[in-house]
PDB file of C-alpha atoms in Angstrom:
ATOM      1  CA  UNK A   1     104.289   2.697  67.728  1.00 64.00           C
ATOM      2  CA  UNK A   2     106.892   5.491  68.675  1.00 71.00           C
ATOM      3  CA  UNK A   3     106.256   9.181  67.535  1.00 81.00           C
ATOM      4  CA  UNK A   4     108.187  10.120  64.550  1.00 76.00           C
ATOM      5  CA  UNK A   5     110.080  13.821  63.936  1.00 81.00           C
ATOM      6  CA  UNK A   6     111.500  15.653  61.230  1.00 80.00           C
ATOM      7  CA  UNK A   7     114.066  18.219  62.262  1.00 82.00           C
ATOM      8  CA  UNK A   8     115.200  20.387  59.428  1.00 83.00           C
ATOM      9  CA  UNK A   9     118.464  22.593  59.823  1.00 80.00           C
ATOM     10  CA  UNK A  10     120.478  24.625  57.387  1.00 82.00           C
ATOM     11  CA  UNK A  11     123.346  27.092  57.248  1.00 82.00           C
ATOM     12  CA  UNK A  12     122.443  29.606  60.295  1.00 78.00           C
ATOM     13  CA  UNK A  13     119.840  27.253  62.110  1.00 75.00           C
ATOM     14  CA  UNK A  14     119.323  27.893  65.911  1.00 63.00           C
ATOM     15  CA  UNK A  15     121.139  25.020  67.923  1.00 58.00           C
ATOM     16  CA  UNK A  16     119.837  25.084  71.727  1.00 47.00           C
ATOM     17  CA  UNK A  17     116.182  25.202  69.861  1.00 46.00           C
ATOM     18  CA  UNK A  18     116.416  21.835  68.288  1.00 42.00           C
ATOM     19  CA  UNK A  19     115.910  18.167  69.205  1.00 43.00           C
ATOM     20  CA  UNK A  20     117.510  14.893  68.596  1.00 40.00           C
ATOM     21  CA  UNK A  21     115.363  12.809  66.194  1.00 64.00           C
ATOM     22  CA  UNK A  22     115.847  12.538  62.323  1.00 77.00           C
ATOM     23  CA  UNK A  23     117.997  15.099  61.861  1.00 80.00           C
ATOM     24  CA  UNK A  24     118.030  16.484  57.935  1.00 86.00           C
ATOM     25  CA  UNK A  25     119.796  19.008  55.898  1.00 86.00           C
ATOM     26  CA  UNK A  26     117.797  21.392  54.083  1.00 88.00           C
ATOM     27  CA  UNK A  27     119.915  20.892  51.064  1.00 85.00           C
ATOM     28  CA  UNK A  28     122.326  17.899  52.157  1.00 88.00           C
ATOM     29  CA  UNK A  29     123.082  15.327  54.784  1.00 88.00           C
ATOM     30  CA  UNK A  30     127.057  16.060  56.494  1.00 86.00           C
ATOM     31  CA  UNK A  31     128.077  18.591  59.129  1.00 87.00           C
ATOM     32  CA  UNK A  32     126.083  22.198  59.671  1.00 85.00           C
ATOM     33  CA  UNK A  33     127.254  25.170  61.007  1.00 86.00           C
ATOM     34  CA  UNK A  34     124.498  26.720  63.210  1.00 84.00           C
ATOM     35  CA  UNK A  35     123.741  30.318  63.988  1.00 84.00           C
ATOM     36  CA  UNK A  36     126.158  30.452  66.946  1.00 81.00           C
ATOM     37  CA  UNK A  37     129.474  28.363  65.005  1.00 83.00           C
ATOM     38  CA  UNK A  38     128.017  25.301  66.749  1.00 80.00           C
ATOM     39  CA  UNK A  39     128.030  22.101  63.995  1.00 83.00           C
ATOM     40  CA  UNK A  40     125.592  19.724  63.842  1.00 81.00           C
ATOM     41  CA  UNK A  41     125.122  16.502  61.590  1.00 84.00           C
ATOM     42  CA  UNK A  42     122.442  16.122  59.387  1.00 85.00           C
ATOM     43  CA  UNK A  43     122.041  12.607  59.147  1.00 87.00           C
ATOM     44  CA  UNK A  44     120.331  12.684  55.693  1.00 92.00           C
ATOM     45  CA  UNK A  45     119.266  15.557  53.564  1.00 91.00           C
ATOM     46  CA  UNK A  46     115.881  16.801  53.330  1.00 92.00           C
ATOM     47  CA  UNK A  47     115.448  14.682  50.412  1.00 93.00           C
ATOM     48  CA  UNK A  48     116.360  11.084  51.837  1.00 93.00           C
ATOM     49  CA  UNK A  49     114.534  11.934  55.049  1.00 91.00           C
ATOM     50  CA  UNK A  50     111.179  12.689  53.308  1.00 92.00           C
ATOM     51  CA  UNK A  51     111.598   8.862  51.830  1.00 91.00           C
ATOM     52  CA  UNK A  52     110.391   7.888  55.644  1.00 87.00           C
ATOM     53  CA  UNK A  53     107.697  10.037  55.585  1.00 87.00           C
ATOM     54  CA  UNK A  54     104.999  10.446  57.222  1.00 90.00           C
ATOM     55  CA  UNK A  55     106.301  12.183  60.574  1.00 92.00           C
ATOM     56  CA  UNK A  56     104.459  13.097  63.595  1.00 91.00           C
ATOM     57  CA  UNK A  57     105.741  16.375  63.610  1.00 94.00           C
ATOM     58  CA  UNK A  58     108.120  18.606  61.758  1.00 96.00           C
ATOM     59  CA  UNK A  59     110.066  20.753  63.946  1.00 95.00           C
ATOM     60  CA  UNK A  60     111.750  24.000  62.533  1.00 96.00           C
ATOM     61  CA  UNK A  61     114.298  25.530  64.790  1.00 94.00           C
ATOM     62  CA  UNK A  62     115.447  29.052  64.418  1.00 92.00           C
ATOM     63  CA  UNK A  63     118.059  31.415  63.569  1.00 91.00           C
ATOM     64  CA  UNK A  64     117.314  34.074  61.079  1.00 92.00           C
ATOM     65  CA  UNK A  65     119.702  32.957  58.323  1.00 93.00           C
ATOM     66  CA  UNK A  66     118.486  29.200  58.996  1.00 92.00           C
ATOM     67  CA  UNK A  67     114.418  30.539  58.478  1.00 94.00           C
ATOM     68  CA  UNK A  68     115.353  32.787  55.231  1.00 95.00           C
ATOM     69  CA  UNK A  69     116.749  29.638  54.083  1.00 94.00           C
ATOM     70  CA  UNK A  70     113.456  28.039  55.145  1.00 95.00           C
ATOM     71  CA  UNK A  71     111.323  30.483  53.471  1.00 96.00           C
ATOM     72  CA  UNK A  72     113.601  30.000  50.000  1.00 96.00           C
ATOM     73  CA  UNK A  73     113.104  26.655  50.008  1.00 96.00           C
ATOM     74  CA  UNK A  74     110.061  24.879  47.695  1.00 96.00           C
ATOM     75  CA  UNK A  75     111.065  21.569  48.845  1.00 96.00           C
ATOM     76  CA  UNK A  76     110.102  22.304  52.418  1.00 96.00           C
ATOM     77  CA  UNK A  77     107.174  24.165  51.447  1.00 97.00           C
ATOM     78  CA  UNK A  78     105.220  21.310  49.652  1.00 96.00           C
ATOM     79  CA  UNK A  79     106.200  19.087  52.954  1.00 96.00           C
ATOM     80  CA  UNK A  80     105.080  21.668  55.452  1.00 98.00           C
ATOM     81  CA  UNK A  81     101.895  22.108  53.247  1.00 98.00           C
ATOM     82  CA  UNK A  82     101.528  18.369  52.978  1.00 97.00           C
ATOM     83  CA  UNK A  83     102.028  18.007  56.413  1.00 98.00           C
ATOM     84  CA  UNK A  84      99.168  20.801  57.409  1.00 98.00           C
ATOM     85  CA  UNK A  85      96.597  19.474  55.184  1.00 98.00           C
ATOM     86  CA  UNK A  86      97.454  15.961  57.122  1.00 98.00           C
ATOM     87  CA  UNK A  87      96.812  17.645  60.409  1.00 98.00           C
ATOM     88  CA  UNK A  88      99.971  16.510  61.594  1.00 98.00           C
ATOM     89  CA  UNK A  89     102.247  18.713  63.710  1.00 98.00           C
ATOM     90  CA  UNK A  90     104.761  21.691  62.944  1.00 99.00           C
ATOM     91  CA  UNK A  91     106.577  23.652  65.274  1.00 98.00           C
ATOM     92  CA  UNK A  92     108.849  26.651  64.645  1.00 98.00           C
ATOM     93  CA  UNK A  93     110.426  28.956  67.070  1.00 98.00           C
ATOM     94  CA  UNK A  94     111.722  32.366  66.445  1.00 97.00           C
ATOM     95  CA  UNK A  95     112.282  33.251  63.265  1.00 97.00           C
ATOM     96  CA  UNK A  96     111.022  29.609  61.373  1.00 97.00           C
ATOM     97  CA  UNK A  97     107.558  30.539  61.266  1.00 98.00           C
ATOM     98  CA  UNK A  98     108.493  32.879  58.447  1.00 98.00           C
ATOM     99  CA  UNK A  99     107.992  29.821  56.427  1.00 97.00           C
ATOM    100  CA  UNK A 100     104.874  29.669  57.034  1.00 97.00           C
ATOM    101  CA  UNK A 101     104.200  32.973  56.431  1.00 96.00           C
ATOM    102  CA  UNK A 102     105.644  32.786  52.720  1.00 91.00           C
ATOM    103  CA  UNK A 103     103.634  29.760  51.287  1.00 95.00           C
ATOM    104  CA  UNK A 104     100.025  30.979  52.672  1.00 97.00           C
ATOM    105  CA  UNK A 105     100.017  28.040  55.719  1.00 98.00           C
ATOM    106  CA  UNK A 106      98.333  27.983  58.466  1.00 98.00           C
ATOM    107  CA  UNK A 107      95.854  30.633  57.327  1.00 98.00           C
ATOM    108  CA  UNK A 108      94.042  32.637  60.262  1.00 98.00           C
ATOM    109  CA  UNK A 109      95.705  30.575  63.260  1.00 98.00           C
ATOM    110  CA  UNK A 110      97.136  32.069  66.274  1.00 99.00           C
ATOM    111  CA  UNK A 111     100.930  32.208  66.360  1.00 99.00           C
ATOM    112  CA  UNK A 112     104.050  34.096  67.486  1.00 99.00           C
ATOM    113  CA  UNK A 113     107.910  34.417  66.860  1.00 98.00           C
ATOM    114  CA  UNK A 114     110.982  35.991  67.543  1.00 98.00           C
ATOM    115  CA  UNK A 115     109.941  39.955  68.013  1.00 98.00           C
ATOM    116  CA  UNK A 116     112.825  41.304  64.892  1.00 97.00           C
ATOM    117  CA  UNK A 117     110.382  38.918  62.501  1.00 97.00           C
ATOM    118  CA  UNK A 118     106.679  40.111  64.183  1.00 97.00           C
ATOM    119  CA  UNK A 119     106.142  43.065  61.635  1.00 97.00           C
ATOM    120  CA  UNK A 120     107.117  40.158  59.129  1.00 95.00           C
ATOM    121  CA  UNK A 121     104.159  37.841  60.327  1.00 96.00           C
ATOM    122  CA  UNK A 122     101.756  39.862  60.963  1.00 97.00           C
ATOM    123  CA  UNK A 123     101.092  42.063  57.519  1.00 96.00           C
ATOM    124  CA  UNK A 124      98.566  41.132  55.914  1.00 95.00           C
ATOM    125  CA  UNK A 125      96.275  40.003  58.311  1.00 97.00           C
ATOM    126  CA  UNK A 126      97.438  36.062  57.845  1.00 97.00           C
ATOM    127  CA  UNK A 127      97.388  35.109  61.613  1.00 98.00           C
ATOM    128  CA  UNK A 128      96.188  35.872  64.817  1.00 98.00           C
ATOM    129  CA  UNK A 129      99.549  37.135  66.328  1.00 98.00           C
ATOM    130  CA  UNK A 130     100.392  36.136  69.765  1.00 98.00           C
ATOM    131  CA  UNK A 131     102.677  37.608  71.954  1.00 98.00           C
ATOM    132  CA  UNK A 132     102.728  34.409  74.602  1.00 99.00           C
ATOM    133  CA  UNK A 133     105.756  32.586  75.132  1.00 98.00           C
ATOM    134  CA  UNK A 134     104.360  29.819  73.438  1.00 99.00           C
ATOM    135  CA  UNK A 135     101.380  29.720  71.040  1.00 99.00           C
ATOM    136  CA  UNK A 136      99.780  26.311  70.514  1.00 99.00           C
ATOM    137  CA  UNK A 137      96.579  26.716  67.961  1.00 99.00           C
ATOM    138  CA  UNK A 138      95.438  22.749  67.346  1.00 98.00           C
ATOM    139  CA  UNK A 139      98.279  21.307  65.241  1.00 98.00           C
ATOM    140  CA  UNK A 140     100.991  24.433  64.701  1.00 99.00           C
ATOM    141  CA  UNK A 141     103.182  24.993  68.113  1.00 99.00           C
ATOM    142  CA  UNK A 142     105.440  28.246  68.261  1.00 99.00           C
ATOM    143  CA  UNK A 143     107.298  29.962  70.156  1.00 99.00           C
ATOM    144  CA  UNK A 144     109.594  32.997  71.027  1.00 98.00           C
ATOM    145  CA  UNK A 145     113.113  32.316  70.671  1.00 96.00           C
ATOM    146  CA  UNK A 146     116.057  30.850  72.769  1.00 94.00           C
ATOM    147  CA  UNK A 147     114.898  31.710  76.304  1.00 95.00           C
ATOM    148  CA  UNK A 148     111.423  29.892  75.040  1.00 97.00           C
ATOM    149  CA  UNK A 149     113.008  26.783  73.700  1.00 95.00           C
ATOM    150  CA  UNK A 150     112.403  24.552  76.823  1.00 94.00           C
ATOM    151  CA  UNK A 151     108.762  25.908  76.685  1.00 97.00           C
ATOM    152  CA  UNK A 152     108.321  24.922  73.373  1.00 97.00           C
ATOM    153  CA  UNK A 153     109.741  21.370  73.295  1.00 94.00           C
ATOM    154  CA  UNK A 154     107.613  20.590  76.319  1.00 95.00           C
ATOM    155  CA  UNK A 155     104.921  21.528  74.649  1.00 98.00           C
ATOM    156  CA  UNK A 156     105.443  19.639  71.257  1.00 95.00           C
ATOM    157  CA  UNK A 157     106.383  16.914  74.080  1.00 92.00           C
ATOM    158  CA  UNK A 158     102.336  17.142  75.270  1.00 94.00           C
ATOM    159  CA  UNK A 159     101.215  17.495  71.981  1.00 95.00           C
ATOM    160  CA  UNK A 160     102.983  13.936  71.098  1.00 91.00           C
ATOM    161  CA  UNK A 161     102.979  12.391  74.207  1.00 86.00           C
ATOM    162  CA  UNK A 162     100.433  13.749  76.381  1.00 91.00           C
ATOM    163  CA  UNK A 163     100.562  16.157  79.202  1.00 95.00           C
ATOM    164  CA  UNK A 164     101.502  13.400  81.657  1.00 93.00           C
ATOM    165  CA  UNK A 165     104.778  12.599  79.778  1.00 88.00           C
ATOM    166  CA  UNK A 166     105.538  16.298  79.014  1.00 91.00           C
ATOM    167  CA  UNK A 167     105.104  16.974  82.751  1.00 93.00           C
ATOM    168  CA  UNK A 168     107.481  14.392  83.925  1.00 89.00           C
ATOM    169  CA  UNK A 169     109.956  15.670  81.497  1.00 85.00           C
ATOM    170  CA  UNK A 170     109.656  18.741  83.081  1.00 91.00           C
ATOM    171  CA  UNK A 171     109.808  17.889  86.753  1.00 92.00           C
ATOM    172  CA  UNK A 172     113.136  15.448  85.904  1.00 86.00           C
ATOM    173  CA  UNK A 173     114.403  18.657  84.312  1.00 86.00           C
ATOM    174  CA  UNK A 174     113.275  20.836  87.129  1.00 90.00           C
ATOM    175  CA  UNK A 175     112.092  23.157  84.912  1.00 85.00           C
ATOM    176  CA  UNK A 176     109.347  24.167  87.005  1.00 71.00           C
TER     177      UNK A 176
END
């Protein structure tokens, strides 16, 4: 059976950090504008994409007016709680894993993010921050920022895949 994704954009989302799966709107389905004017359709809204739930992995891209919206948002808190206590994937890059950081997930796990958010992340002694590339810490993959992206989605690749497929990937891509 084929791995399943969740990718959730809003208003201010990072574009060159996302992937082409299921494609939702934090708030509706219809066209996006990301953090850099670049629009993207949301095939469904959060809402309607959560009715073919479970997913292998939900994917957070970021932007830091795309994670505030993130962090605001109840909705994708219960899913990215539901989805932890599953043990099934998230990812977030840059400034996404503020999401995490506002409903108490991933308690005590090792984790980075985009630099302007690090004081964010790491009050309170919630995580062990990283200041790798990419941090991967058993089912919670993140990562830097825009010059990481490629990183990260070969590692969410490995993590869904297997290293074998994520290294192909990478070779076809010449990437390393």
């Amino acid at each position: 059976m084929a791995k399943t994704a969740l990718v959730v954009i809003t208003t201010g989302s990072e574009e060159i950090e996302a992937v082409e799966v299921t494609v939702a709107g934090l708030n509706s389905a219809g066209n996006t504008v990301m953090s850099r004017n670049v629009v993207f359709g949301a095939e469904k809204s959060l809402k309607d994409a959560l009715a073919s739930a479970p997913f292998d992995a939900i994917i957070l891209p970021g932007g830091l007016k795309g994670a505030e919206a993130f962090v605001e948002s109840e909705e994708l808190g219960e899913v990215l709680r539901d989805q932890e206590k599953a043990g099934r994937l998230v990812a977030g890059i840059c400034a996404a894993p503020t999401a995490l950081y506002r409903r108490d997930l991933f308690l005590g796990k090792s984790l980075t993010s985009h630099p302007l958010v690090q004081e964010r992340m790491t009050a309170g002694g919630k995580y062990q921050y990283k200041e790798d590339r990419v941090v991967i810490d058993g089912n919670l993959i993140t990562s830097r920022g825009p010059g990481t992206a490629l990183e990260w989605s070969l590692a969410i690749t490995a993590f869904l895949l297997g290293q074998e497929k994520a290294d192909e990937l990478s070779k076809a891509m010449l990437a390393k």
